[in-house]
CSV table of C-alpha atoms in Angstrom, one decimal:
chain,number,residue,atom,x,y,z
A,1,MET,CA,11.9,48.1,15.5
A,2,PHE,CA,12.7,45.3,12.9
A,3,ASP,CA,15.6,45.3,11.1
A,4,PHE,CA,15.5,43.6,7.1
A,5,ILE,CA,18.5,40.9,6.3
A,6,GLU,CA,20.6,42.0,3.7
A,7,ASP,CA,23.8,40.4,3.7
A,8,TYR,CA,21.3,37.0,4.6
A,9,PRO,CA,22.5,33.8,2.8
A,10,SER,CA,20.9,33.6,-0.3
A,11,ASP,CA,20.6,29.9,-0.5
A,12,ASN,CA,18.7,30.6,3.3
A,13,ALA,CA,21.5,28.5,4.7
A,14,ILE,CA,22.3,29.3,8.0
A,15,PHE,CA,26.0,30.0,7.4
A,16,SER,CA,27.8,33.1,6.9
A,17,GLN,CA,31.3,34.2,6.6
A,18,ASN,CA,31.4,34.5,10.5
A,19,GLY,CA,29.6,31.4,11.4
A,20,LEU,CA,26.7,30.6,12.5
A,21,TYR,CA,23.5,32.5,12.2
A,22,ILE,CA,20.6,32.8,14.3
A,23,PRO,CA,18.9,34.9,14.0
A,24,ASP,CA,16.4,36.5,16.4
A,25,ALA,CA,13.6,36.7,16.8
A,26,THR,CA,13.5,40.3,15.9
A,27,GLU,CA,14.6,40.1,12.8
A,28,CYS,CA,11.5,38.6,11.3
A,29,MET,CA,9.8,41.2,10.2
A,30,ARG,CA,6.0,40.3,11.3
A,31,CYS,CA,4.5,40.9,7.5
A,32,GLY,CA,2.0,37.4,8.7
A,33,LEU,CA,3.5,36.6,5.3
A,34,CYS,CA,3.9,32.9,6.2
A,35,ILE,CA,0.5,32.8,7.2
A,36,GLY,CA,-1.6,32.0,4.2
A,37,LEU,CA,0.4,29.6,3.9
A,38,CYS,CA,1.0,27.7,6.8
A,39,PRO,CA,-1.0,24.0,7.0
A,40,THR,CA,-1.4,24.8,11.1
A,41,TYR,CA,-3.0,28.1,10.5
A,42,LYS,CA,-5.2,27.1,8.0
A,43,LEU,CA,-7.0,24.5,10.6
A,44,PHE,CA,-6.3,26.5,14.1
A,45,GLN,CA,-6.6,30.3,12.8
A,46,THR,CA,-4.7,31.2,15.3
A,47,GLU,CA,-1.2,33.1,15.9
A,48,ALA,CA,0.1,30.7,18.4
A,49,GLU,CA,0.2,28.3,15.7
A,50,THR,CA,2.0,30.5,12.8
A,51,PRO,CA,5.8,30.2,12.0
A,52,ARG,CA,6.4,33.7,13.2
A,53,SER,CA,4.6,32.9,16.9
A,54,ARG,CA,6.7,29.2,16.7
A,55,LEU,CA,10.3,31.4,15.5
A,56,ARG,CA,10.1,32.9,18.9
A,57,ILE,CA,9.4,29.8,20.5
A,58,ILE,CA,12.9,28.7,19.0
A,59,ASP,CA,14.9,31.5,19.5
A,60,LYS,CA,13.6,31.2,23.6
A,61,ILE,CA,15.3,27.3,23.7
A,62,ILE,CA,18.1,28.2,20.5
A,63,ASN,CA,19.5,31.0,23.3
A,64,GLY,CA,18.2,30.1,26.5
A,65,ASN,CA,17.2,33.2,27.9
A,66,THR,CA,13.4,32.5,28.5
A,67,ALA,CA,11.8,29.3,29.8
A,68,ILE,CA,9.2,27.6,27.3
A,69,SER,CA,5.2,26.2,28.4
A,70,GLY,CA,4.0,23.4,28.1
A,71,GLU,CA,1.7,25.5,25.6
A,72,GLU,CA,4.2,26.7,23.1
A,73,LEU,CA,5.8,23.4,22.9
A,74,LYS,CA,3.1,21.7,22.2
A,75,HIS,CA,2.3,24.5,19.2
A,76,LEU,CA,6.0,24.7,18.2
A,77,ASN,CA,5.9,20.4,18.4
A,78,ASN,CA,2.1,20.7,16.4
A,79,CYS,CA,4.4,22.6,12.9
A,80,THR,CA,4.8,19.3,10.8
A,81,GLN,CA,7.7,21.1,8.8
A,82,CYS,CA,6.6,22.0,5.4
A,83,ARG,CA,8.5,24.8,5.0
A,84,ALA,CA,6.1,27.1,2.9
A,85,CYS,CA,6.9,29.4,4.8
A,86,GLU,CA,10.6,29.9,4.1
A,87,THR,CA,9.2,29.8,-0.3
A,88,ILE,CA,7.6,33.3,0.4
A,89,CYS,CA,9.7,35.2,4.2
A,90,PRO,CA,11.3,38.2,2.8
A,91,SER,CA,13.9,37.3,6.0
A,92,LYS,CA,14.9,34.6,4.1
A,93,MET,CA,14.7,33.3,7.7
A,94,ALA,CA,15.8,29.7,7.5
A,95,TYR,CA,13.2,28.2,9.2
A,96,GLY,CA,13.6,24.6,8.7
A,97,HIS,CA,16.9,24.8,10.6
A,98,LEU,CA,16.1,26.6,12.7
A,99,PHE,CA,13.3,24.3,14.6
A,100,ASP,CA,16.5,21.3,14.2
A,101,LEU,CA,18.7,23.1,15.6
A,102,ALA,CA,15.5,24.1,19.0
A,103,ARG,CA,15.0,19.8,18.6
A,104,GLU,CA,18.6,19.1,18.5
A,105,LYS,CA,19.0,21.4,21.8
A,106,ARG,CA,16.4,20.1,23.8
A,107,PHE,CA,18.1,16.5,22.9
A,108,GLN,CA,20.7,17.8,24.2
A,109,ALA,CA,19.2,18.7,27.3
A,110,GLY,CA,17.7,15.6,28.2
A,111,ALA,CA,13.9,16.3,27.3
A,112,SER,CA,12.2,14.3,25.4
A,113,GLU,CA,8.6,14.0,22.6
A,114,ARG,CA,6.4,13.0,24.5
A,115,ARG,CA,4.1,11.8,21.3
A,116,VAL,CA,7.6,9.5,20.9
A,117,ASN,CA,5.5,7.4,23.0
A,118,LEU,CA,8.2,3.3,23.0
A,119,LEU,CA,7.1,2.0,20.2
A,120,GLY,CA,8.6,5.2,17.8
A,121,THR,CA,12.3,4.4,20.2
A,122,ILE,CA,12.0,1.7,19.0
A,123,GLY,CA,11.5,2.9,15.4
A,124,PHE,CA,14.4,5.0,16.2
A,125,LYS,CA,17.4,2.8,17.6
A,126,LEU,CA,15.3,0.0,14.4
A,127,ILE,CA,16.7,2.1,11.9
A,128,GLU,CA,19.4,2.4,12.8
A,129,HIS,CA,20.9,-1.1,12.8
A,130,LYS,CA,19.6,-2.7,9.3
A,131,ALA,CA,19.9,-6.1,10.6
A,132,LEU,CA,17.9,-6.0,14.1
A,133,LEU,CA,15.1,-3.5,11.1
A,134,TYR,CA,15.4,-7.1,8.8
A,135,THR,CA,14.2,-8.9,11.3
A,136,ALA,CA,11.8,-7.0,12.5
A,137,THR,CA,10.5,-7.2,8.9
A,138,VAL,CA,10.3,-10.3,9.0
A,139,LEU,CA,7.8,-10.7,11.8
A,140,ILE,CA,6.0,-7.9,10.2
A,141,ARG,CA,5.5,-9.6,7.2
A,142,LEU,CA,4.5,-12.8,9.1
A,143,TYR,CA,2.1,-10.6,11.1
A,144,GLN,CA,0.5,-10.2,7.8
A,145,LYS,CA,0.3,-13.3,6.6
A,146,SER,CA,-1.0,-15.8,9.4
A,147,GLY,CA,-4.1,-14.5,9.8
A,148,LEU,CA,-2.5,-12.0,12.7
A,149,GLN,CA,-3.5,-9.9,11.9
A,150,PHE,CA,-6.9,-9.8,10.1
A,151,LEU,CA,-7.8,-11.5,14.7
A,152,LEU,CA,-6.4,-8.7,15.7
A,153,ARG,CA,-8.2,-6.0,13.5
A,154,ALA,CA,-11.5,-8.1,14.3
A,155,THR,CA,-10.9,-8.1,17.9
A,156,GLY,CA,-10.9,-4.7,18.4
A,157,LEU,CA,-7.2,-5.0,20.0
A,158,LEU,CA,-5.6,-2.5,17.9
A,159,ARG,CA,-7.7,0.2,18.9
A,160,LEU,CA,-7.9,-0.9,22.4
A,161,PHE,CA,-4.5,0.2,22.6
A,162,LYS,CA,-4.5,3.1,20.0
A,163,LEU,CA,-2.7,1.1,17.4
A,164,GLU,CA,-5.1,0.8,14.8
A,165,LYS,CA,-4.9,4.0,13.0
A,166,ALA,CA,-0.2,3.6,12.8
A,167,GLU,CA,-0.9,0.3,11.7
A,168,SER,CA,-3.6,0.9,9.2
A,169,LEU,CA,-0.3,2.6,7.8
A,170,MET,CA,1.6,-0.4,7.1
A,171,PRO,CA,2.1,-1.0,3.8
A,172,GLU,CA,3.1,-4.7,3.0
A,173,ALA,CA,5.8,-5.7,3.2
A,174,ASP,CA,8.5,-7.9,1.0
A,175,ILE,CA,11.2,-9.1,3.3
A,176,SER,CA,13.4,-10.6,-0.2
A,177,LYS,CA,16.0,-8.5,-1.3
A,178,LEU,CA,17.3,-6.7,-4.0
A,179,ALA,CA,20.0,-7.2,-6.5
A,180,GLU,CA,23.4,-5.1,-6.1
A,181,ARG,CA,23.1,-4.2,-9.7
A,182,TYR,CA,20.2,-4.4,-12.5
A,183,SER,CA,22.3,-4.8,-15.7
A,184,SER,CA,20.2,-2.3,-18.6
A,185,GLY,CA,21.8,-5.0,-21.6
A,186,LYS,CA,23.7,-4.3,-24.8
A,187,LYS,CA,22.6,0.0,-25.0
A,188,ARG,CA,24.3,1.2,-21.8
A,189,ARG,CA,24.6,4.5,-21.5
A,190,GLY,CA,26.2,4.5,-18.3
A,191,ASN,CA,26.1,3.3,-14.4
A,192,VAL,CA,23.9,5.1,-11.7
A,193,ALA,CA,23.4,4.4,-8.0
A,194,LEU,CA,19.9,4.0,-6.5
A,195,PHE,CA,19.0,5.2,-2.6
A,196,THR,CA,17.1,3.2,-1.3
A,197,GLY,CA,17.0,3.9,2.5
A,198,CYS,CA,15.7,2.0,5.0
A,199,ILE,CA,12.1,2.0,5.3
A,200,SER,CA,10.9,1.8,1.1
A,201,ASP,CA,13.7,-1.0,1.0
A,202,HIS,CA,11.6,-4.1,2.0
A,203,PHE,CA,8.1,-0.9,2.4
A,204,ASP,CA,8.1,0.8,-1.0
A,205,ARG,CA,9.4,-2.2,-3.3
A,206,LYS,CA,7.3,-1.2,-5.6
A,207,THR,CA,8.5,1.7,-6.7
A,208,LEU,CA,12.1,0.7,-6.1
A,209,LEU,CA,11.7,-1.8,-9.1
A,210,ALA,CA,9.5,0.2,-11.6
A,211,SER,CA,12.7,2.6,-10.9
A,212,ILE,CA,15.6,0.3,-11.9
A,213,LYS,CA,13.5,-1.3,-14.9
A,214,LEU,CA,12.7,2.4,-16.4
A,215,LEU,CA,16.4,3.2,-15.4
A,216,ASN,CA,17.2,0.2,-17.1
A,217,VAL,CA,15.0,1.0,-21.0
A,218,ILE,CA,16.9,4.4,-21.0
A,219,GLY,CA,20.0,2.6,-20.8
A,220,PHE,CA,21.2,2.8,-17.5
A,221,ASP,CA,22.6,0.1,-15.4
A,222,VAL,CA,21.8,0.6,-11.8
A,223,LEU,CA,24.0,0.3,-9.7
A,224,VAL,CA,22.3,-0.6,-5.3
A,225,PRO,CA,25.1,-0.7,-2.7
A,226,LYS,CA,24.2,-2.8,0.2
A,227,GLN,CA,26.4,-0.9,3.3
A,228,GLN,CA,23.7,2.7,2.7
A,229,THR,CA,22.1,3.4,5.4
A,230,CYS,CA,18.9,6.2,6.7
A,231,CYS,CA,19.1,9.1,5.0
A,232,GLY,CA,19.0,10.0,8.6
A,233,ALA,CA,15.8,12.7,8.6
A,234,VAL,CA,13.8,11.1,11.5
A,235,HIS,CA,17.3,11.1,13.6
A,236,ARG,CA,17.7,14.9,13.1
A,237,HIS,CA,14.4,16.5,13.5
A,238,GLN,CA,13.7,15.0,16.6
A,239,GLY,CA,17.1,16.5,17.1
A,240,ASN,CA,19.7,13.0,17.2
A,241,THR,CA,22.2,15.3,15.3
A,242,ALA,CA,25.2,13.0,16.3
A,243,VAL,CA,23.4,9.5,14.9
A,244,ALA,CA,21.8,12.0,11.5
A,245,ASP,CA,25.9,13.1,11.1
A,246,LYS,CA,26.8,8.9,11.5
A,247,MET,CA,24.7,8.1,8.5
A,248,ALA,CA,25.7,10.7,6.8
A,249,ALA,CA,29.3,10.0,6.8
A,250,ILE,CA,28.3,7.0,6.1
A,251,ASN,CA,26.1,6.8,2.9
A,252,THR,CA,29.0,9.4,2.0
A,253,GLY,CA,31.7,7.3,1.6
A,254,VAL,CA,29.8,4.1,0.0
A,255,PHE,CA,28.4,6.5,-2.7
A,256,ASN,CA,31.7,8.9,-3.1
A,257,SER,CA,33.0,5.1,-3.4
A,258,LEU,CA,31.3,3.8,-6.9
A,259,ASP,CA,32.1,4.9,-10.7
A,260,VAL,CA,28.1,6.5,-11.4
A,261,GLU,CA,26.8,9.5,-13.2
A,262,ALA,CA,23.7,10.1,-10.5
A,263,ILE,CA,22.6,8.2,-6.9
A,264,ILE,CA,19.3,8.8,-7.3
A,265,TYR,CA,16.4,8.5,-5.1
A,266,THR,CA,13.1,7.8,-5.2
A,267,ALA,CA,11.5,10.0,-2.1
A,268,SER,CA,11.4,13.1,-2.3
A,269,GLY,CA,11.8,13.1,2.0
A,270,CYS,CA,15.0,11.5,1.6
A,271,GLY,CA,16.1,13.9,-1.0
A,272,LEU,CA,15.6,17.0,0.9
A,273,MET,CA,17.6,15.2,3.6
A,274,LEU,CA,20.9,14.7,1.6
A,275,ASN,CA,20.8,17.2,-0.2
A,276,GLU,CA,21.6,18.9,3.4
A,277,TYR,CA,24.4,15.8,4.3
A,278,GLY,CA,27.3,18.7,5.1
A,279,LYS,CA,25.1,22.1,6.2
A,280,ASP,CA,25.7,21.9,9.5
A,281,ASN,CA,29.6,22.2,8.6
A,282,GLY,CA,29.5,25.0,6.2
A,283,GLY,CA,28.8,22.0,3.5
A,284,GLU,CA,32.2,23.2,2.4
A,285,ALA,CA,33.9,19.3,2.7
A,286,SER,CA,34.5,18.1,-0.8
A,287,ASP,CA,33.1,14.9,0.4
A,288,THR,CA,29.6,16.3,1.0
A,289,LEU,CA,29.7,18.4,-2.4
A,290,ARG,CA,30.2,15.0,-4.5
A,291,PHE,CA,28.2,13.0,-3.2
A,292,GLY,CA,25.6,16.2,-3.8
A,293,SER,CA,26.1,17.4,-7.5
A,294,ARG,CA,25.2,13.6,-9.1
A,295,LEU,CA,22.1,13.6,-6.5
A,296,TYR,CA,18.7,13.4,-8.5
A,297,ASP,CA,14.5,12.9,-7.8
A,298,ILE,CA,14.1,9.6,-10.0
A,299,ALA,CA,11.7,12.5,-12.0
A,300,GLU,CA,13.9,14.6,-12.3
A,301,PHE,CA,16.3,12.5,-13.8
A,302,LEU,CA,13.8,10.1,-15.6
A,303,ASN,CA,13.1,13.5,-17.9
A,304,LEU,CA,16.4,14.8,-18.7
A,305,HIS,CA,17.6,12.2,-20.0
A,306,TRP,CA,14.7,10.5,-21.3
A,307,PRO,CA,16.1,9.4,-25.6
A,308,ASP,CA,14.0,11.5,-28.2
A,309,GLY,CA,11.6,10.0,-29.1
A,310,MET,CA,10.1,7.1,-27.0
A,311,SER,CA,6.9,7.0,-25.0
A,312,LEU,CA,5.5,5.9,-21.9
A,313,LYS,CA,3.2,2.7,-23.0
A,314,ASN,CA,1.9,-0.1,-21.4
A,315,SER,CA,-1.1,-2.4,-23.7
A,316,GLN,CA,-1.4,-3.6,-20.4
A,317,SER,CA,-1.9,-1.4,-17.7
A,318,ASN,CA,-5.1,0.1,-16.7
A,319,LEU,CA,-4.1,3.7,-16.9
A,320,VAL,CA,-3.3,4.1,-20.1
A,321,HIS,CA,-7.1,4.7,-22.1
A,322,GLU,CA,-8.2,7.4,-23.6
A,323,ASN,CA,-9.7,10.6,-21.8
A,324,ARG,CA,-8.2,9.3,-18.4
A,325,LYS,CA,-6.3,12.0,-16.0
A,326,VAL,CA,-4.5,12.3,-12.8
A,327,ALA,CA,-4.0,14.6,-10.6
A,328,VAL,CA,-0.5,15.1,-9.6
A,329,HIS,CA,0.6,15.6,-5.5
A,330,GLU,CA,3.4,18.3,-5.1
A,331,PRO,CA,5.3,16.8,-1.5
A,332,CYS,CA,6.6,19.9,-0.2
A,333,SER,CA,9.6,17.8,0.5
A,334,GLN,CA,10.2,19.1,-3.4
A,335,ARG,CA,8.4,22.1,-4.1
A,336,ASN,CA,9.0,24.1,-0.7
A,337,VAL,CA,12.8,24.3,-0.7
A,338,PRO,CA,14.8,26.1,-3.0
A,339,LYS,CA,17.4,24.4,-5.0
A,340,PRO,CA,21.4,24.5,-4.1
A,341,GLU,CA,22.4,25.3,-7.5
A,342,LEU,CA,19.8,27.8,-7.9
A,343,GLY,CA,19.7,29.5,-4.4
A,344,ASN,CA,16.4,31.7,-3.4
A,345,GLU,CA,15.4,31.2,-7.2
A,346,GLY,CA,12.3,30.2,-6.5
A,347,ALA,CA,11.7,25.7,-5.4
A,348,TRP,CA,13.3,23.4,-6.5
A,349,ASN,CA,11.0,23.1,-9.3
A,350,ARG,CA,11.9,19.1,-9.3
A,351,HIS,CA,7.9,18.7,-8.8
A,352,GLN,CA,7.7,20.1,-12.3
A,353,HIS,CA,9.7,16.9,-14.6
A,354,VAL,CA,7.1,14.7,-12.8
A,355,TYR,CA,4.4,16.4,-14.7
A,356,ALA,CA,6.9,16.4,-18.3
A,357,LEU,CA,6.9,12.5,-17.1
A,358,LEU,CA,3.4,12.2,-17.0
A,359,GLU,CA,2.9,14.4,-19.9
A,360,LYS,CA,4.2,10.9,-22.0
A,361,ILE,CA,1.9,9.0,-21.4
A,362,PRO,CA,-0.1,8.2,-24.7
A,363,GLU,CA,-4.1,10.3,-24.1
A,364,LEU,CA,-3.6,10.8,-20.8
A,365,THR,CA,-4.6,13.7,-19.1
A,366,VAL,CA,-2.3,15.8,-15.9
A,367,ILE,CA,-3.3,18.6,-13.7
A,368,PRO,CA,-2.0,19.5,-10.5
A,369,LEU,CA,-4.5,19.0,-7.4
A,370,PRO,CA,-6.1,21.3,-6.2
A,371,ASP,CA,-3.7,23.6,-2.8
A,372,ASN,CA,-0.8,22.1,-3.6
A,373,GLN,CA,0.8,24.9,-2.2
A,374,ILE,CA,-0.7,23.6,1.1
A,375,CYS,CA,0.8,20.1,3.2
A,376,CYS,CA,-1.3,17.3,3.3
A,377,GLY,CA,-0.4,16.7,7.0
A,378,ALA,CA,2.4,13.7,6.6
A,379,GLY,CA,5.5,15.4,7.8
A,380,GLY,CA,7.6,11.8,8.2
A,381,ILE,CA,6.6,11.0,11.5
A,382,HIS,CA,4.4,13.9,12.2
A,383,MET,CA,0.7,12.1,10.7
A,384,LEU,CA,1.9,8.8,13.9
A,385,THR,CA,2.8,11.5,16.7
A,386,HIS,CA,0.1,14.1,15.6
A,387,PRO,CA,-3.3,11.5,13.7
A,388,GLU,CA,-5.4,14.9,14.8
A,389,ILE,CA,-3.5,17.4,12.7
A,390,ALA,CA,-2.6,14.9,9.6
A,391,GLY,CA,-5.9,13.3,9.2
A,392,PRO,CA,-8.1,16.8,8.3
A,393,LEU,CA,-5.0,18.0,6.5
A,394,ARG,CA,-5.5,15.4,4.4
A,395,ASN,CA,-9.3,15.0,4.6
A,396,ALA,CA,-8.9,19.0,2.8
A,397,LYS,CA,-6.3,17.9,0.2
A,398,LEU,CA,-8.6,14.9,-1.3
A,399,ALA,CA,-12.6,17.3,-0.4
C-alpha cells in the first residue's frame, strides 16, 4: 500500500535529477516513528498533531486536490517546524521544505495566517528595510529608558491590548553600530566575516561582541559588512519567498565579495537558513556553493581553530568556580537538520562543538539538558503566534 523511496536524494533535499520532487501522502509509510519526537503530539496526544497527519494537509495544499478546513489549517500551523521528524523518517520526507512550499502556495493565493497580526505584518516590513528597523530600534530604546515601559507595565495596558507576553520577551535594545573591522593584533591568522542578521545586531549585541572578542583572541580579524541583511527565514517560513530570495541574493553577493576564510553566524536559526540558500533552485549556482562552503557556527569555528594549550579563563567571571555545572540546551536548528556535506548521516552535529568549547573552561562540568531531542517551543516567531504551545513546551524543558 505504501511505497518505500529508494532513490530519494541523500541530503533530504526536494530536488532530483528530474527536477522538483514532491512526495504524495502515500509515500509517507505512516510508521509512526516520528510521533515520539513531535513536540505538538507530546503536548496534545492526538493524531491530528503528528507529522504524518500534517503531510496529508500539505499534500492537499501543494497539489490543490482538496480544500482544507479551518481545523486542518490550525493543526498545520501548530507545527513548530523543529524538523525532528526528518531525523528519524525512513522515507526521508523533506518535511521542512514541503511545509514551506505549502505556506508559499497559500501566500501566493492571498491567504494570510490569522495569527500574524498587524504588529507582525509591520515587523516583517521593518526587517525588509534596515533604515526603518534602526529607527524602530531607537524608538524601542527610548521606550525602555524613558520610563514609558515601566508605566505601561504598571498600569496593565499591555495586558489589555494582549501585548504583555510579547513585550516581556523583548531584550534591551542597543542602538550603537558595530565597526566594520575588528583587528586581532599582531598574531593574525586570517580574516572571517560575521553575519549579524536583523534582530541580533541590536537585540543580542553581547553575543556578537563576545564572539568578536574570542575570534580576535585566537588570531582572526573580524569583518562586519554593513550591507548585509536579514537571513530571510521569517519571510520564507511565512510563504513570502520573493522577499526571502531577495535577501538571500543580497547576502550571497555581499559575503562572496569579501576575502575571508569563513562566514560565521551566532544564531543557529539564521545559520539553518543560510545553509539552505539555493535549495529552491537546486543549490548548484557557483555563488551559492561558494557562500555555503564557508559557513560556520561560531562554536564550530572556535573549536576547530582553537590554539593548542589555550584555555578559557576569566578571573572576573562568576562562572569559573570549582564544581560548577552547566546544562546545555541544543536548538533544533543545530541538531535536527543534516549537514550538507554529510548527507543523511545524522544531524549536523554542530551542537557537539558547543560542549567541546565549554569543556575548555577549567573546573566546569558540562551536561546536556534533559530531553534535548524535544523542541523548546520557540520556533522563530512561533512563540509569539502560538504562546499556548510554546509556553508548556518551554516549561517542560525547565522543570
